[in-house]
Coordinates of C-alpha atoms in Angstrom, one line a residue:
Chain Y
M188 CA -47.5 21.8 22.9
N189 CA -46.7 22.7 26.3
A190 CA -43.2 23.0 28.1
T191 CA -43.5 19.6 29.7
T192 CA -43.9 17.9 26.3
L193 CA -41.0 20.0 24.9
S194 CA -38.8 18.9 27.8
L195 CA -39.8 15.3 27.4
R196 CA -38.8 15.5 23.8
E197 CA -35.5 16.9 24.5
G198 CA -34.7 14.3 27.1
L199 CA -35.7 11.6 24.8
A200 CA -33.5 13.2 22.1
R201 CA -30.5 13.4 24.3
R202 CA -31.0 9.8 25.5
V203 CA -31.1 8.8 21.9
V204 CA -27.9 10.6 21.0
R205 CA -26.3 9.2 24.1
G206 CA -27.3 5.8 23.2
V207 CA -25.9 6.1 19.7
G208 CA -22.7 7.4 21.1
S209 CA -22.3 4.7 23.7
P210 CA -18.8 3.3 24.0
R211 CA -20.2 -0.4 24.1
L212 CA -21.9 0.3 20.8
T213 CA -18.4 1.7 19.6
L214 CA -17.0 -1.7 20.4
A215 CA -19.8 -3.5 18.6
L216 CA -19.4 -1.2 15.6
I217 CA -15.8 -1.8 15.5
A218 CA -16.5 -5.4 15.1
L219 CA -19.0 -4.8 12.4
V220 CA -16.6 -2.7 10.3
G221 CA -14.3 -5.5 10.7
L222 CA -16.8 -8.0 9.5
A223 CA -17.6 -5.7 6.6
V224 CA -14.0 -5.4 5.6
I225 CA -13.6 -9.1 5.7
G226 CA -16.8 -9.7 3.5
H227 CA -15.6 -6.8 1.1
A228 CA -12.3 -8.7 0.8
R229 CA -13.7 -12.2 0.3
V230 CA -16.9 -11.7 -1.9
E231 CA -16.2 -11.4 -5.6
G232 CA -16.8 -7.9 -6.8
G233 CA -16.7 -6.7 -3.1
L234 CA -19.5 -5.5 -0.7
A235 CA -19.3 -1.6 -1.2
G236 CA -22.8 -1.0 0.2
P237 CA -22.5 -3.0 3.5
L238 CA -18.9 -1.6 3.9
A239 CA -20.3 1.9 3.4
A240 CA -23.1 1.4 5.7
A241 CA -20.9 0.0 8.5
F242 CA -18.5 3.1 8.1
A243 CA -21.6 5.3 8.3
M244 CA -22.8 3.8 11.5
A245 CA -19.4 4.1 12.9
A246 CA -19.2 7.8 11.9
A247 CA -22.7 8.3 13.6
N248 CA -21.5 6.8 16.7
L249 CA -18.3 8.9 16.7
A250 CA -20.2 12.0 16.2
A251 CA -22.7 11.2 18.9
A252 CA -20.0 10.2 21.3
L253 CA -18.1 13.7 20.5
L254 CA -21.4 15.6 21.3
T255 CA -22.2 13.5 24.5
N256 CA -19.2 12.0 26.0
A257 CA -17.6 14.6 28.5
R258 CA -14.5 12.5 28.9
L259 CA -13.8 12.6 25.4
R260 CA -14.2 16.4 25.2
A261 CA -12.2 16.9 28.3
D262 CA -9.0 15.8 26.7
L263 CA -8.0 18.0 23.9
A264 CA -5.6 15.4 22.2
L265 CA -8.1 12.6 22.5
F266 CA -10.8 14.9 21.2
V267 CA -8.7 16.0 18.2
F268 CA -7.8 12.4 17.5
H269 CA -11.5 11.2 17.4
L270 CA -12.5 14.5 15.5
S271 CA -9.9 13.6 12.9
L272 CA -11.3 10.1 12.5
L273 CA -14.7 11.5 12.0
A274 CA -13.2 13.9 9.3
L275 CA -11.4 11.1 7.6
L276 CA -14.6 9.3 7.2
A277 CA -16.5 12.2 6.0
L278 CA -13.8 13.0 3.6
A279 CA -13.4 9.4 2.3
A280 CA -17.3 9.5 1.9
T281 CA -17.0 12.9 -0.1
G282 CA -14.2 11.4 -2.2
R283 CA -16.3 8.6 -3.3
L284 CA -19.0 10.9 -4.5
T285 CA -16.6 13.2 -6.3
A286 CA -13.7 11.2 -7.5
L287 CA -13.0 9.8 -10.9
T288 CA -10.8 6.9 -12.0
G289 CA -10.2 6.1 -15.7
T290 CA -7.7 4.6 -18.2
L291 CA -6.7 5.9 -21.6
E292 CA -4.0 5.2 -24.1
L293 CA -2.1 7.6 -26.2
A294 CA 0.3 6.9 -29.1
Q295 CA 3.4 8.8 -29.4
G296 CA 2.6 12.2 -30.7
E297 CA -1.0 11.9 -29.9
V298 CA -3.0 14.5 -28.0
F299 CA -5.2 13.7 -25.0
D300 CA -8.6 15.2 -26.0
G301 CA -10.5 14.3 -22.7
H302 CA -11.8 10.9 -24.0
L303 CA -11.3 8.0 -21.7
L304 CA -11.3 4.2 -22.4
T305 CA -12.8 3.2 -19.2
R306 CA -14.4 5.6 -16.6
E307 CA -15.7 5.4 -13.0
A308 CA -16.9 8.5 -11.5
G309 CA -18.9 9.6 -8.5
P310 CA -22.2 11.4 -9.1
L311 CA -20.9 14.8 -7.9
H312 CA -17.6 14.7 -10.1
P313 CA -17.1 18.1 -11.6
D314 CA -16.0 16.9 -15.1
R315 CA -13.3 19.2 -16.5
L316 CA -11.4 16.6 -18.4
A317 CA -12.4 17.9 -21.8
R318 CA -10.4 21.1 -21.1
L319 CA -7.2 19.4 -20.5
R320 CA -4.6 18.7 -23.2
F321 CA -1.5 17.0 -23.1
V322 CA 0.7 15.0 -25.7
N323 CA 2.7 11.9 -25.3
D324 CA 6.2 12.7 -26.6
G325 CA 7.5 9.2 -26.1
F326 CA 8.7 7.1 -23.4
T327 CA 11.6 5.0 -22.3
I328 CA 11.4 1.8 -20.1
D329 CA 14.4 -0.1 -18.7
Y330 CA 14.3 -3.8 -18.4
A331 CA 16.5 -6.1 -16.4
E332 CA 17.2 -9.5 -17.6
G333 CA 14.0 -11.7 -17.9
W334 CA 11.7 -8.8 -18.9
R335 CA 11.8 -7.4 -15.4
R336 CA 10.5 -3.8 -15.8
G337 CA 12.6 -1.1 -14.4
R338 CA 12.3 2.8 -14.6
T339 CA 9.7 4.4 -16.8
T340 CA 10.3 7.8 -18.0
N341 CA 7.6 9.4 -20.2
D342 CA 8.0 12.9 -21.8
V343 CA 4.7 14.7 -22.2
R344 CA 3.8 18.3 -22.9
A345 CA 0.9 19.9 -21.2
F346 CA -1.1 22.8 -22.7
G347 CA -2.4 25.4 -20.7
Q348 CA -5.6 27.5 -21.4
D349 CA -3.6 29.9 -23.2
G350 CA -2.2 27.2 -25.4
R351 CA 1.4 27.4 -23.9
A352 CA 3.2 24.1 -23.7
V353 CA 5.0 22.9 -20.5
H354 CA 7.3 19.8 -20.8
H355 CA 7.1 17.2 -17.9
A356 CA 9.0 14.0 -17.5
I357 CA 6.6 11.5 -15.7
G358 CA 6.5 7.9 -14.8
D359 CA 6.6 5.4 -11.9
I360 CA 6.1 7.5 -8.9
T361 CA 5.6 10.8 -10.8
P362 CA 2.3 11.7 -12.2
L363 CA 1.2 14.5 -14.5
V364 CA -1.1 16.8 -12.4
L365 CA -3.6 19.0 -14.5
E366 CA -6.2 20.7 -12.6
G367 CA -6.3 18.1 -9.9
Y368 CA -6.3 15.3 -12.4
R369 CA -3.4 12.9 -11.8
F370 CA -2.1 10.9 -14.7
Y371 CA -0.1 8.1 -14.2
T372 CA 1.9 5.8 -16.6
T373 CA 1.1 2.2 -16.2
S374 CA 2.6 -1.1 -17.0
N375 CA 0.2 -1.2 -19.9
K376 CA 1.8 -0.2 -23.2
G377 CA 2.9 -1.6 -26.5
F378 CA 3.0 -1.0 -30.3
A379 CA 0.8 1.0 -32.5
I380 CA 0.4 0.6 -36.2
V381 CA 0.2 3.9 -38.1
M382 CA -2.0 4.0 -41.0
R383 CA -3.3 6.6 -43.5
W384 CA -6.7 6.0 -45.0
V385 CA -7.4 7.5 -48.4
P386 CA -11.3 7.2 -49.1
R387 CA -12.4 7.0 -52.8
G388 CA -15.4 9.2 -52.3
G389 CA -13.2 12.4 -52.1
Q390 CA -13.4 12.8 -48.4
P391 CA -10.1 14.0 -46.8
P392 CA -7.5 11.3 -45.9
E393 CA -7.3 10.4 -42.3
R394 CA -4.3 9.2 -40.3
G395 CA -4.7 7.1 -37.3
T396 CA -3.3 4.4 -35.1
V397 CA -4.3 0.7 -34.3
H398 CA -3.1 -0.3 -30.7
L399 CA -1.9 -3.6 -30.4
P400 CA -2.2 -5.6 -27.2
S401 CA 0.3 -4.8 -24.4
Y402 CA 3.9 -5.6 -24.9
P403 CA 5.7 -7.8 -23.8
L404 CA 2.8 -9.3 -21.7
N405 CA 1.0 -10.4 -25.0
E406 CA 4.2 -11.3 -27.0
H407 CA 2.6 -13.9 -29.0
R408 CA -0.9 -12.2 -29.3
Q409 CA 0.2 -9.0 -31.2
A410 CA -3.1 -8.9 -33.4
Q411 CA -6.0 -6.5 -33.4
S412 CA -9.4 -6.3 -35.2
W413 CA -10.7 -2.9 -36.2
R414 CA -13.0 -1.2 -38.4
I415 CA -11.9 1.1 -41.3
P416 CA -13.2 4.6 -40.5
G417 CA -16.5 5.6 -42.3
T418 CA -17.0 2.2 -43.6
S419 CA -18.5 -1.1 -42.5
R420 CA -15.4 -3.1 -43.5
E421 CA -13.5 -5.1 -40.8
A422 CA -9.8 -5.6 -40.9
W423 CA -7.6 -7.7 -38.8
V424 CA -3.7 -6.9 -38.5
M425 CA -1.0 -9.0 -36.8
L426 CA 2.5 -8.0 -36.2
D427 CA 4.9 -10.7 -37.2
L428 CA 8.2 -10.2 -35.5
D429 CA 11.5 -12.0 -36.3
A430 CA 12.7 -11.8 -32.9
P431 CA 11.4 -10.4 -29.5
A432 CA 11.5 -6.5 -29.6
I433 CA 13.1 -6.6 -26.2
D434 CA 15.7 -9.2 -25.5
P435 CA 14.7 -11.2 -22.3
S436 CA 18.3 -12.7 -22.1
R437 CA 19.8 -9.3 -21.1
A438 CA 19.2 -5.9 -19.7
S439 CA 17.5 -3.8 -22.4
T440 CA 14.9 -1.1 -23.1
F441 CA 11.6 -1.0 -24.6
Q442 CA 12.0 -0.2 -28.5
L443 CA 10.2 -0.6 -31.6
P444 CA 11.0 -3.8 -33.5
G445 CA 13.4 -3.6 -36.3
A446 CA 12.4 -6.2 -39.0
H447 CA 8.9 -7.0 -39.0
R448 CA 5.9 -7.8 -41.4
L449 CA 2.5 -6.7 -40.8
V450 CA -0.3 -9.3 -41.8
F451 CA -3.3 -7.5 -43.0
V452 CA -6.7 -9.4 -43.7
T453 CA -9.8 -7.9 -44.9
G454 CA -12.7 -9.5 -46.8
G455 CA -11.0 -12.8 -47.0
E456 CA -7.9 -11.4 -48.6
R457 CA -4.5 -11.7 -46.9
R458 CA -1.5 -9.4 -47.4
E459 CA 1.8 -8.9 -45.8
L460 CA 2.7 -5.2 -45.5
R461 CA 5.9 -3.4 -44.9
P462 CA 6.1 0.2 -44.1
G463 CA 5.1 2.4 -47.1
D464 CA 3.1 -0.5 -48.6
N465 CA -0.5 0.1 -49.4
I466 CA -3.6 -2.0 -49.7
S467 CA -6.6 -1.1 -52.0
V468 CA -10.1 -2.0 -51.1
P469 CA -13.4 -0.9 -52.9
E470 CA -13.9 2.0 -50.3
G471 CA -10.3 3.4 -50.6
V472 CA -6.6 2.8 -50.0
L473 CA -4.9 2.1 -46.8
V474 CA -1.2 3.1 -46.5
Y475 CA 0.9 1.3 -43.7
E476 CA 3.3 4.1 -42.6
G477 CA 5.0 2.1 -39.9
L478 CA 5.0 1.5 -36.1
T479 CA 5.0 3.6 -33.1
A480 CA 4.4 3.1 -29.4
W481 CA 1.5 3.7 -27.2
M482 CA 1.4 4.2 -23.4
G483 CA -1.7 3.3 -21.2
Y484 CA -2.4 5.9 -18.5
K485 CA -4.5 5.7 -15.4
V486 CA -6.2 8.9 -14.3
Y487 CA -7.2 9.8 -11.0
Y488 CA -9.2 12.8 -9.4
D489 CA -10.1 13.2 -5.9
P490 CA -10.3 16.7 -4.5
T491 CA -10.2 15.5 -0.8
L492 CA -6.6 14.1 -1.1
P493 CA -4.7 17.0 0.6
W494 CA -7.4 17.2 3.4
L495 CA -7.3 13.4 3.9
L496 CA -3.5 13.8 4.5
A497 CA -3.9 16.8 6.8
C498 CA -6.7 15.0 8.8
A499 CA -4.5 11.7 9.0
A500 CA -1.4 13.7 10.0
V501 CA -3.3 15.7 12.8
G502 CA -5.0 12.6 14.1
V503 CA -1.7 10.7 14.6
L504 CA -0.1 13.6 16.1
A505 CA -3.0 14.0 18.6
L506 CA -3.1 10.2 19.4
A507 CA 0.7 10.5 19.9
A508 CA 0.4 13.4 22.2
F509 CA -2.5 11.7 24.1
F510 CA -0.5 8.5 24.9
W511 CA 2.6 10.6 25.5
R512 CA 0.8 12.5 28.3
R513 CA -1.3 9.5 29.6
F514 CA 1.8 7.0 30.1
G515 CA 4.1 9.9 30.7
R516 CA 2.1 10.9 33.8
E517 CA 1.6 7.3 34.9
G518 CA 5.3 6.7 34.5
R519 CA 6.3 9.7 36.6
G520 CA 3.6 8.6 39.3
A521 CA 4.8 5.0 39.5
Chain J
M211 CA 31.4 -13.1 4.2
E212 CA 27.8 -12.0 4.1
A213 CA 26.8 -15.4 5.0
Q214 CA 29.3 -15.8 7.5
L215 CA 28.2 -12.6 9.3
L216 CA 24.5 -13.8 9.1
G217 CA 25.6 -17.1 10.8
A218 CA 27.5 -15.1 13.5
A219 CA 24.2 -13.1 14.1
V220 CA 22.0 -16.1 14.3
A221 CA 24.5 -17.6 16.7
G222 CA 24.4 -14.6 18.9
Y223 CA 20.5 -14.2 18.8
G224 CA 20.2 -18.0 19.6
L225 CA 22.5 -17.9 22.6
A226 CA 20.9 -14.7 23.8
G227 CA 17.4 -16.4 23.7
S228 CA 18.9 -19.4 25.4
F229 CA 20.4 -17.4 28.2
A230 CA 17.0 -15.4 28.6
L231 CA 15.2 -18.7 29.0
V232 CA 17.9 -20.1 31.4
G233 CA 17.8 -17.1 33.3
T234 CA 14.1 -17.0 33.7
V235 CA 13.7 -20.7 34.5
M236 CA 16.7 -21.0 36.8
R237 CA 16.2 -17.7 38.3
R238 CA 19.6 -16.5 37.3
R239 CA 20.7 -12.9 36.5
L240 CA 22.2 -13.3 33.0
E241 CA 21.0 -9.9 31.7
M242 CA 24.5 -8.5 30.7
A243 CA 25.2 -11.8 28.7
V244 CA 21.8 -11.4 27.0
V245 CA 22.6 -7.7 26.1
G246 CA 26.2 -8.5 24.9
L247 CA 24.9 -11.4 22.7
L248 CA 22.1 -9.5 21.3
A249 CA 24.2 -6.5 20.6
G250 CA 27.0 -8.6 19.0
G251 CA 24.5 -10.6 16.9
L252 CA 22.9 -7.1 15.8
L253 CA 26.2 -5.8 14.6
A254 CA 26.9 -8.8 12.6
H255 CA 23.4 -8.8 11.2
T256 CA 23.8 -5.2 10.3
A257 CA 27.0 -5.7 8.5
S258 CA 25.6 -8.8 6.7
L259 CA 22.5 -6.8 5.5
A260 CA 24.8 -3.8 4.5
L261 CA 27.0 -6.1 2.4
R262 CA 23.9 -7.7 0.8
W263 CA 22.4 -4.2 0.1
E264 CA 25.7 -3.3 -1.5
R265 CA 25.7 -6.6 -3.6
V266 CA 22.1 -6.7 -4.9
G267 CA 21.7 -2.8 -5.1
H268 CA 18.5 -2.6 -2.9
G269 CA 17.6 -3.0 0.5
P270 CA 15.9 -6.0 2.1
F271 CA 12.2 -5.4 1.1
I272 CA 11.6 -7.8 -1.8
S273 CA 12.0 -11.5 -1.4
M274 CA 10.6 -13.5 1.6
F275 CA 14.3 -14.1 2.9
E276 CA 15.0 -10.4 2.8
V277 CA 11.5 -9.5 4.5
L278 CA 12.3 -12.1 7.2
S279 CA 15.8 -11.1 7.6
S280 CA 15.0 -7.4 8.0
N281 CA 12.2 -8.2 10.6
V282 CA 14.5 -10.3 12.6
W283 CA 17.0 -7.4 12.5
S284 CA 14.4 -4.8 13.5
L285 CA 12.6 -6.9 16.1
T286 CA 15.9 -7.4 17.8
L287 CA 16.7 -3.7 17.5
V288 CA 13.5 -2.6 19.0
F289 CA 13.6 -5.5 21.8
L290 CA 17.2 -4.5 22.7
A291 CA 16.3 -0.8 23.0
A292 CA 13.3 -1.7 25.3
Y293 CA 15.5 -4.1 27.1
L294 CA 18.2 -1.5 27.9
R295 CA 15.7 1.4 28.4
V296 CA 12.8 -0.3 30.6
R297 CA 14.2 -2.6 33.1
A298 CA 10.8 -4.2 33.8
V299 CA 10.8 -5.5 30.1
R300 CA 13.8 -7.8 30.6
P301 CA 11.8 -10.9 31.7
A302 CA 9.8 -10.6 28.6
A303 CA 12.9 -11.8 26.7
A304 CA 12.1 -15.3 27.7
V305 CA 9.2 -14.9 25.3
A306 CA 10.4 -12.3 22.6
L307 CA 13.6 -13.9 21.9
P308 CA 12.2 -17.5 21.2
F309 CA 9.7 -15.8 18.9
I310 CA 12.5 -14.1 16.9
F311 CA 14.3 -17.2 16.9
V312 CA 11.3 -18.9 15.2
L313 CA 11.5 -16.2 12.4
M314 CA 15.2 -16.8 12.0
A315 CA 14.8 -20.6 11.6
W316 CA 12.1 -19.8 8.9
M317 CA 14.6 -17.2 7.2
L318 CA 17.3 -19.9 7.1
V319 CA 15.1 -22.3 5.2
T320 CA 13.9 -19.7 2.9
H321 CA 15.8 -19.3 -0.6
P322 CA 17.9 -16.2 -0.4
D323 CA 17.0 -14.9 -3.9
D324 CA 17.9 -11.3 -4.6
G325 CA 14.3 -10.3 -6.1
H326 CA 13.8 -7.5 -8.4
F327 CA 13.4 -3.8 -7.0
P328 CA 10.7 -2.2 -8.9
A329 CA 10.8 1.3 -10.0
T330 CA 8.1 2.3 -7.8
Y331 CA 10.1 1.5 -4.8
R332 CA 12.6 4.1 -5.5
T333 CA 10.9 6.6 -3.0
L334 CA 11.5 7.8 0.4
W335 CA 8.0 6.7 1.3
L336 CA 9.1 3.1 1.1
Y337 CA 11.6 3.7 3.9
A338 CA 9.1 5.6 6.1
H339 CA 6.3 3.0 5.6
V340 CA 8.6 0.0 6.3
G341 CA 10.4 1.9 9.2
F342 CA 7.1 2.7 11.0
G343 CA 5.9 -0.9 10.3
K344 CA 9.0 -2.5 11.8
V345 CA 8.7 -0.1 15.1
F346 CA 5.1 -1.3 15.2
L347 CA 5.8 -4.9 15.1
G348 CA 8.7 -4.4 17.6
A349 CA 6.6 -2.6 20.0
L350 CA 3.7 -5.0 19.5
L351 CA 6.2 -8.0 20.3
V352 CA 7.2 -6.3 23.5
S353 CA 3.7 -5.9 24.5
A354 CA 2.7 -9.3 23.6
A355 CA 5.8 -10.8 25.4
V356 CA 4.7 -9.0 28.6
G357 CA 1.0 -10.2 28.1
V358 CA 2.1 -13.9 27.7
L359 CA 4.1 -13.7 31.1
M360 CA 0.9 -12.2 32.7
V361 CA -1.0 -15.4 31.5
S362 CA 1.7 -17.9 32.1
G363 CA 0.8 -18.6 35.6
P364 CA 3.2 -18.7 38.4
P365 CA 6.5 -18.7 36.6
G366 CA 5.3 -15.7 34.5
A367 CA 4.4 -13.9 37.6
R368 CA 7.7 -14.8 39.2
A369 CA 9.5 -13.5 36.3
L370 CA 7.5 -10.3 36.1
R371 CA 8.1 -9.8 39.9
A372 CA 11.7 -10.2 39.3
G373 CA 11.8 -7.4 36.8
G374 CA 10.2 -5.1 39.2
L375 CA 6.6 -5.8 38.3
P376 CA 5.0 -6.8 41.6
D377 CA 1.3 -7.2 40.4
E378 CA -0.8 -7.7 37.3
A379 CA -1.8 -4.2 37.2
R380 CA 1.6 -2.9 36.8
A381 CA 2.5 -5.6 34.3
E382 CA -0.6 -4.5 32.2
Q383 CA 0.3 -0.9 32.2
L384 CA 3.7 -1.8 30.7
A385 CA 2.1 -3.9 28.1
L386 CA -0.4 -1.1 27.4
R387 CA 2.4 1.4 27.0
F388 CA 4.0 -0.7 24.2
L389 CA 0.6 -1.5 22.8
A390 CA -0.2 2.3 22.5
L391 CA 3.3 2.8 20.9
A392 CA 2.5 0.1 18.4
F393 CA -0.9 1.8 17.6
V394 CA 0.7 5.2 16.9
F395 CA 3.3 3.6 14.7
E396 CA 0.9 1.3 12.8
S397 CA -1.3 4.5 12.1
M398 CA 1.9 6.2 10.7
M399 CA 2.6 3.0 8.6
L400 CA -0.8 3.0 7.1
V401 CA -0.7 6.8 6.5
T402 CA 2.6 6.6 4.7
G403 CA 1.7 3.5 2.9
A404 CA -1.2 5.4 1.4
I405 CA 0.8 8.4 0.3
W406 CA 3.3 6.0 -1.4
A407 CA 0.4 4.0 -2.9
Q408 CA -1.1 7.3 -4.3
D409 CA 2.2 8.3 -5.9
A410 CA 3.0 4.9 -7.4
W411 CA -0.3 3.3 -8.3
G412 CA -2.8 6.1 -8.4
R413 CA -4.9 5.0 -5.6
Y414 CA -4.2 5.7 -1.9
W415 CA -6.2 2.6 -0.8
A416 CA -7.4 -0.5 -2.7
W417 CA -8.3 -3.0 -0.2
D418 CA -5.6 -5.4 -1.5
P419 CA -5.2 -8.4 1.0
L420 CA -2.2 -6.7 3.0
E421 CA -4.0 -3.4 3.1
T422 CA -7.1 -5.2 4.2
W423 CA -5.4 -7.3 7.0
S424 CA -3.3 -4.2 8.1
F425 CA -6.5 -2.3 8.6
L426 CA -8.1 -5.3 10.5
T427 CA -5.1 -5.3 12.7
W428 CA -5.4 -1.5 13.3
L429 CA -9.1 -1.9 14.0
A430 CA -8.3 -4.8 16.5
L431 CA -5.8 -2.6 18.3
A432 CA -8.1 0.3 18.3
G433 CA -11.0 -1.9 19.7
L434 CA -8.7 -3.4 22.5
L435 CA -7.3 0.1 23.6
H436 CA -11.2 1.3 23.5
A437 CA -12.3 -1.8 25.4
R438 CA -9.5 -1.3 27.8
F439 CA -10.1 2.2 28.6
T440 CA -13.8 2.5 28.5
L441 CA -14.9 -0.9 29.5
R442 CA -12.1 -1.5 32.2
L443 CA -10.9 -5.0 31.0
A444 CA -9.5 -7.1 33.6
P445 CA -5.5 -7.3 33.2
R446 CA -5.5 -11.0 32.2
A447 CA -8.2 -10.3 29.6
T448 CA -6.2 -7.5 28.4
A449 CA -3.0 -9.6 28.2
L450 CA -4.8 -12.4 26.2
A451 CA -6.4 -9.9 23.8
I452 CA -2.9 -8.3 23.2
A453 CA -1.4 -11.8 22.3
G454 CA -4.5 -12.2 20.0
V455 CA -3.7 -9.0 18.2
F456 CA -0.1 -9.9 17.9
V457 CA -1.0 -13.2 16.2
L458 CA -3.2 -11.3 13.9
A459 CA -0.4 -8.9 12.9
V460 CA 2.1 -11.8 12.5
L461 CA -0.3 -13.5 10.3
T462 CA -0.8 -10.3 8.4
F463 CA 2.9 -9.4 8.0
F464 CA 4.2 -13.0 7.3
G465 CA 1.2 -15.0 6.4
M466 CA -0.6 -12.9 3.6
P467 CA 2.1 -13.4 1.0
F468 CA 1.2 -17.1 1.1
V469 CA -2.7 -16.6 1.1
S470 CA -2.9 -14.1 -1.7
T471 CA -1.0 -14.0 -5.0
A472 CA -2.0 -10.4 -5.5
L473 CA 1.1 -8.3 -5.3
H474 CA 0.8 -5.6 -2.6
K475 CA 3.6 -3.7 -4.4
G476 CA 1.5 -3.5 -7.5
A477 CA 2.4 -4.7 -11.1
I478 CA 5.9 -5.3 -11.7

């Protein structure tokens, strides 16, 4: 390969990069991103792929423009603004690869052991959930008349690696943050049935909870099917309340219902249980201990969050500085 | 008292808009009357909003009535500030104030229910987000009003000349200044909204309808500024495009609640 060929190739590469960074292409790509966003919003399930592709093309255009457009580099504020935009796109993409979103439910007194009910994680997510421990120590929710939800306060204790517990009051706009994982209370919460299962085979008794559907959203559907642990026996329970647990006619708080019956059905047999009652089945004995409450949490992990914020802040400041100088200069000149 | 003060404000704004129109059409200098009526209306409106805030226990952020009322207030405030600070903006009152009047008419036929203030709204980020959004829309209104005058033929050109803008290029510069201000404030609105959404709902961006259309408005603004500065658009084309972006912003702010039932504010 001689010097002429090399120079031709360099010239071609430069032309390609300049073409990719062309201001006219920027305009076309802004329109393309706009179309992708509209498509993402309108199509059921979204159009994540085309949206990501449009943003990737815009990022390539931005990077090429930063490399080849001398005017863009000549003005520091304008350069920093465009660099911030590029960094935001790169960070958002990194975030998608490393982020985790999930949900979990914890009854009062229950410890989070890393298990999630739903989970969506990027392929590069460094899973450290199993190391985290916190216990739901109970919550209060204020309601205005008509079941309009007010302030939520959830007491939790988080346990460090040394086993020491630290109390936190979370809820609404205050998440519990553990090793970058942010746990949020949600509007999803309800009653849980506390049962003790004593197997006949001599195995140790087990205590557990059955979470009923979210309350008061599912006021008239307070029933749940479940399987008795270690057996193939299906059971169905329904909470039968004499009156709504939260009075919708006045300001109130989330509270456990007073008078109630638990309808229990298994193997075609129907029983009504009150706290302390038990029911015998061939595999063992179930004891209904009472009701408690469960809270639904959303967990979110994205290590790029502080960097996104920093880039956005720098970008906006740079943009303001650019316009301030540009129009200030023109204003003085006019 | 709250309703009477609001009535007084509406009367003040309406008269100010009428004076601005008459001044433009009849070529009369009625600027002091416009300023006086706008300022008086604004004071009455501020008092009415304060009384309502005290009564219902939350700011005007929830019901459509509150959103419209607070936007009428903020648009008037931003426009009055521009009117007093930048003399060349004054002819644009003939376009901006009738728009505000349309919002007022809409507000008056909307049921003034109190709404319920969600717990996730109890944060300073709400005030930052909403405040930046209001400055954004106000600056965009000023820019669009100048733009509309630019494309209104001889009467518009005459009005702009009377305000000290002898040619299209200078009028365009004025419109672009306010457009740039709108762009900066919309960016801040989106950033503060994302911070709030992260704290309140565990996600900084979820492409809900209002987020989607706010981003599209930001994109349109970015595209317009980019086109103007790199492709040297003609002043009239810029003016038309600014008016188009303003329409998009208005549809986003006031139209989305009707198009989508999804609550931007998250589950209540």
